[in-house]
Short mmCIF file of C-alpha atoms in Angstrom, two decimals:
data_model
loop_
_atom_site.label_atom_id
_atom_site.label_comp_id
_atom_site.label_asym_id
_atom_site.label_seq_id
_atom_site.Cartn_x
_atom_site.Cartn_y
_atom_site.Cartn_z
CA MET A 34 -0.09 0.14 -0.13
CA GLN A 35 1.45 3.30 -0.99
CA LYS A 36 2.28 5.61 1.93
CA LYS A 37 0.13 8.70 2.54
CA TYR A 38 1.72 12.06 2.72
CA LEU A 39 1.62 14.00 6.08
CA THR A 40 -0.75 16.48 4.60
CA ASP A 41 -3.37 13.73 3.97
CA ILE A 42 -3.10 12.32 7.62
CA CYS A 43 -3.64 16.14 8.84
CA PHE A 44 -6.58 16.23 6.74
CA ALA A 45 -8.00 12.92 7.64
CA GLU A 46 -7.85 13.66 11.13
CA PHE A 47 -9.32 17.08 11.06
CA PHE A 48 -12.37 15.87 9.14
CA SER A 49 -12.91 12.41 11.01
CA GLY A 50 -12.39 14.06 14.60
CA LYS A 51 -9.80 10.85 15.09
CA ARG A 52 -6.40 11.13 16.26
CA GLY A 53 -3.06 9.39 15.80
CA GLU A 54 -4.09 6.00 16.49
CA GLU A 55 -6.07 5.59 13.24
CA HIS A 56 -3.30 6.69 11.23
CA GLU A 57 -0.31 5.48 13.30
CA GLN A 58 0.96 3.28 10.40
CA TYR A 59 1.57 6.13 8.26
CA VAL A 60 3.52 8.32 10.68
CA TRP A 61 7.13 8.79 9.43
CA THR A 62 10.02 7.73 11.59
CA GLY A 63 13.27 9.78 12.36
CA ASP A 64 15.17 7.54 9.73
CA GLU A 65 12.20 8.13 7.13
CA VAL A 66 12.40 12.03 7.60
CA THR A 67 16.20 11.95 7.31
CA ASN A 68 16.18 9.95 4.01
CA GLN A 69 13.55 12.42 2.53
CA ILE A 70 15.71 15.15 3.46
CA GLY A 71 18.61 13.62 1.67
CA ASN A 72 16.56 12.73 -1.50
CA ILE A 73 15.42 16.25 -1.78
CA LEU A 74 19.10 17.59 -1.49
CA LEU A 75 20.08 14.88 -3.92
CA VAL A 76 17.28 16.29 -6.55
CA SER A 77 18.62 19.59 -6.07
CA VAL A 78 22.39 18.48 -6.69
CA LEU A 79 21.04 16.59 -9.90
CA TRP A 80 19.06 19.61 -10.95
CA LEU A 81 22.40 21.78 -10.97
CA ILE A 82 24.42 19.03 -12.79
CA GLY A 83 21.69 18.92 -15.43
CA CYS A 84 21.70 22.71 -15.69
CA ILE A 85 25.35 23.04 -16.49
CA PRO A 86 25.03 23.07 -20.22
CA VAL A 87 22.77 26.02 -19.60
CA ILE A 88 20.28 25.26 -22.60
CA THR A 89 19.33 22.10 -20.69
CA ILE A 90 17.61 23.95 -17.75
CA GLY A 91 14.22 23.23 -18.83
CA THR A 92 15.01 19.51 -19.50
CA SER A 93 16.55 19.46 -16.05
CA THR A 94 13.52 20.91 -14.58
CA ILE A 95 11.29 18.33 -16.12
CA ALA A 96 13.43 16.02 -14.66
CA MET A 97 13.70 17.28 -11.23
CA TYR A 98 9.87 17.33 -10.92
CA TYR A 99 9.51 13.76 -12.28
CA ALA A 100 11.99 12.43 -9.77
CA MET A 101 10.57 14.21 -6.89
CA VAL A 102 7.11 13.14 -7.38
CA LYS A 103 7.67 9.77 -8.18
CA ALA A 104 10.84 8.83 -6.40
CA VAL A 105 10.81 11.07 -3.42
CA ARG A 106 7.01 11.43 -2.38
CA CYS A 107 5.42 8.31 -3.94
CA GLU A 108 8.78 6.26 -3.13
CA GLU A 109 8.60 4.29 -6.10
CA GLY A 110 12.09 3.71 -7.75
CA TYR A 111 15.55 5.58 -7.37
CA VAL A 112 16.11 9.11 -7.30
CA THR A 113 19.15 9.13 -9.57
CA LYS A 114 17.68 6.63 -11.96
CA GLU A 115 14.26 8.44 -12.29
CA PHE A 116 15.85 11.88 -12.77
CA PHE A 117 17.85 10.47 -15.78
CA ARG A 118 15.18 8.59 -17.38
CA SER A 119 13.11 11.84 -17.58
CA TYR A 120 16.16 13.69 -18.56
CA ARG A 121 16.86 11.62 -21.68
CA GLN A 122 13.28 11.45 -22.57
CA ASN A 123 12.65 15.17 -22.50
CA LEU A 124 16.04 16.67 -23.57
CA LYS A 125 14.96 18.07 -26.85
CA THR A 126 11.77 19.24 -25.54
CA GLY A 127 13.36 20.88 -22.69
CA ILE A 128 16.10 22.58 -25.05
CA VAL A 129 13.70 23.97 -27.09
CA LEU A 130 11.67 25.47 -24.20
CA THR A 131 14.68 26.74 -22.50
CA VAL A 132 15.37 28.78 -25.47
CA ILE A 133 11.87 30.32 -26.10
CA PHE A 134 10.99 31.37 -22.62
CA PRO A 135 14.21 33.33 -22.17
CA GLY A 136 13.69 35.02 -25.59
CA LEU A 137 10.22 35.92 -24.76
CA ALA A 138 11.39 37.33 -21.23
CA ALA A 139 13.74 39.39 -23.42
CA VAL A 140 11.48 40.72 -26.00
CA LEU A 141 9.24 41.98 -22.80
CA TRP A 142 12.19 43.45 -20.89
CA LEU A 143 13.09 45.45 -24.01
CA ASP A 144 9.78 46.74 -24.65
CA HIS A 145 9.26 47.57 -20.93
CA SER A 146 12.81 49.57 -21.13
CA TYR A 147 11.46 51.66 -23.87
CA THR A 148 8.05 52.11 -22.69
CA VAL A 149 9.11 53.32 -18.96
CA LYS A 150 10.91 56.19 -20.44
CA GLN A 151 7.64 57.42 -22.01
CA VAL A 152 5.33 59.69 -19.99
CA SER A 153 1.99 59.10 -21.73
CA ILE A 154 -1.40 57.30 -20.77
CA VAL A 155 -0.72 54.63 -23.33
CA ALA A 156 2.63 54.16 -21.88
CA GLY A 157 0.93 53.28 -18.62
CA ALA A 158 -1.50 51.13 -20.18
CA LEU A 159 1.26 49.20 -22.01
CA GLU A 160 3.34 48.88 -18.73
CA MET A 161 0.21 46.94 -17.27
CA VAL A 162 0.06 44.82 -20.32
CA TYR A 163 3.71 43.92 -20.28
CA LEU A 164 3.14 43.08 -16.24
CA LEU A 165 0.12 41.02 -17.19
CA LEU A 166 2.11 39.34 -19.88
CA ALA A 167 5.10 38.75 -17.68
CA PHE A 168 2.79 37.14 -14.87
CA VAL A 169 1.15 34.70 -17.34
CA ILE A 170 4.45 33.66 -18.77
CA ALA A 171 5.92 33.17 -15.47
CA GLY A 172 3.00 31.16 -14.68
CA ILE A 173 3.06 29.05 -17.77
CA VAL A 174 6.63 27.99 -16.94
CA LEU A 175 5.53 26.96 -13.38
CA TYR A 176 2.99 24.71 -14.74
CA LEU A 177 4.46 23.65 -17.90
CA PHE A 178 7.47 21.73 -16.97
CA PRO A 179 5.56 19.65 -14.20
CA VAL A 180 2.93 18.94 -17.01
CA LEU A 181 5.46 17.93 -19.39
CA SER A 182 7.04 15.38 -16.75
CA ARG A 183 3.52 13.98 -15.81
CA PHE A 184 1.82 13.76 -19.02
CA THR A 185 2.20 11.95 -22.65
CA MET A 186 1.12 15.01 -24.68
CA ASP A 187 2.39 17.05 -27.42
CA VAL A 188 4.06 20.37 -26.19
CA PHE A 189 1.27 22.52 -27.46
CA SER A 190 -1.28 20.68 -25.73
CA CYS A 191 0.66 20.96 -22.72
CA PHE A 192 1.36 24.71 -23.31
CA LYS A 193 -2.61 25.13 -23.63
CA LEU A 194 -3.16 22.82 -20.16
CA ALA A 195 -0.55 24.91 -18.47
CA LEU A 196 -2.24 28.32 -19.56
CA PHE A 197 -5.32 27.06 -18.19
CA MET A 198 -4.30 26.10 -15.00
CA VAL A 199 -2.46 29.66 -14.79
CA PHE A 200 -6.07 31.35 -14.22
CA LYS A 201 -8.02 28.07 -13.25
CA HIS A 202 -5.93 27.94 -10.06
CA LEU A 203 -4.90 31.54 -9.73
CA PRO A 204 -4.32 31.56 -5.76
CA THR A 205 -2.15 28.41 -6.19
CA THR A 206 -0.02 30.11 -9.07
CA ILE A 207 0.46 33.14 -6.92
CA LEU A 208 1.78 30.99 -4.12
CA LEU A 209 3.90 29.12 -6.36
CA LEU A 210 5.62 32.52 -7.68
CA LEU A 211 6.14 33.53 -4.20
CA LEU A 212 7.64 30.05 -3.34
CA VAL A 213 10.17 30.41 -6.25
CA ALA A 214 10.72 34.03 -5.66
CA VAL A 215 11.59 33.42 -2.00
CA GLY A 216 13.91 30.54 -3.15
CA VAL A 217 15.59 32.79 -5.92
CA VAL A 218 16.21 35.46 -3.19
CA LEU A 219 17.76 33.24 -0.58
CA ALA A 220 19.84 31.58 -3.31
CA LEU A 221 21.14 35.01 -4.23
CA LEU A 222 21.70 36.17 -0.75
CA ILE A 223 23.45 33.00 0.61
CA PRO A 224 24.64 31.20 -2.37
CA ILE A 225 26.31 28.53 -0.35
CA PRO A 226 24.50 26.42 0.95
CA MET A 227 21.04 27.62 -0.53
CA ILE A 228 21.93 27.00 -4.16
CA PHE A 229 22.25 23.25 -3.26
CA VAL A 230 18.90 23.42 -1.24
CA MET A 231 16.44 25.70 -2.55
CA PRO A 232 15.88 24.20 -6.05
CA GLY A 233 14.74 20.81 -4.20
CA VAL A 234 12.80 22.37 -1.50
CA CYS A 235 10.92 24.88 -3.93
CA CYS A 236 10.19 21.71 -6.18
CA TYR A 237 9.14 19.43 -3.15
CA PHE A 238 6.55 22.09 -1.62
CA GLY A 239 5.41 23.13 -5.00
CA SER A 240 4.26 19.65 -5.72
CA PHE A 241 2.04 19.65 -2.85
CA LEU A 242 0.63 22.79 -4.23
CA MET A 243 0.07 21.54 -7.82
CA GLU A 244 -1.08 17.81 -6.76
#
């Protein structure tokens, strides 16, 4: 039987009014918690290694989410094996997306840089449009890589699903953006050890928001 997550236990206890003893078989031991933390850190390191060529950041992100959900949370298979299996399967797709999204971000930034120097109602309206587009693109990025790791669909279908999820689950999208923003800030402020910690931590907690 698959182990339930701690959040599942809390909800079950809250709604049933029952405590501990009914769910005792699902409580993690100290060794299991330590193992989980170790696996999360391992996923972070694997993600960093997978990002070394730079153009494979998207591929590495897809693999990170796949390994996190399957090997760490569901405890099926080995972290390293599942990571590199997904990495190989999504190599080309990840490279294409790694090129596309920074390109879109660069275009938005150039438009913003030009518009911000203008003083007019139209310029103000365009700034709002750019902010909205930046939010949508960031949201799509947050959902697209996990969707690609979990579903066997063409990229365009995954893109449409990610776009739908951005607005369908708007509060979750905002929480995910805040989670990633905190992770990036911590990694910039304290590079060592946060650069080896935050990718896995953000992915782990983000997966609970998405699934």
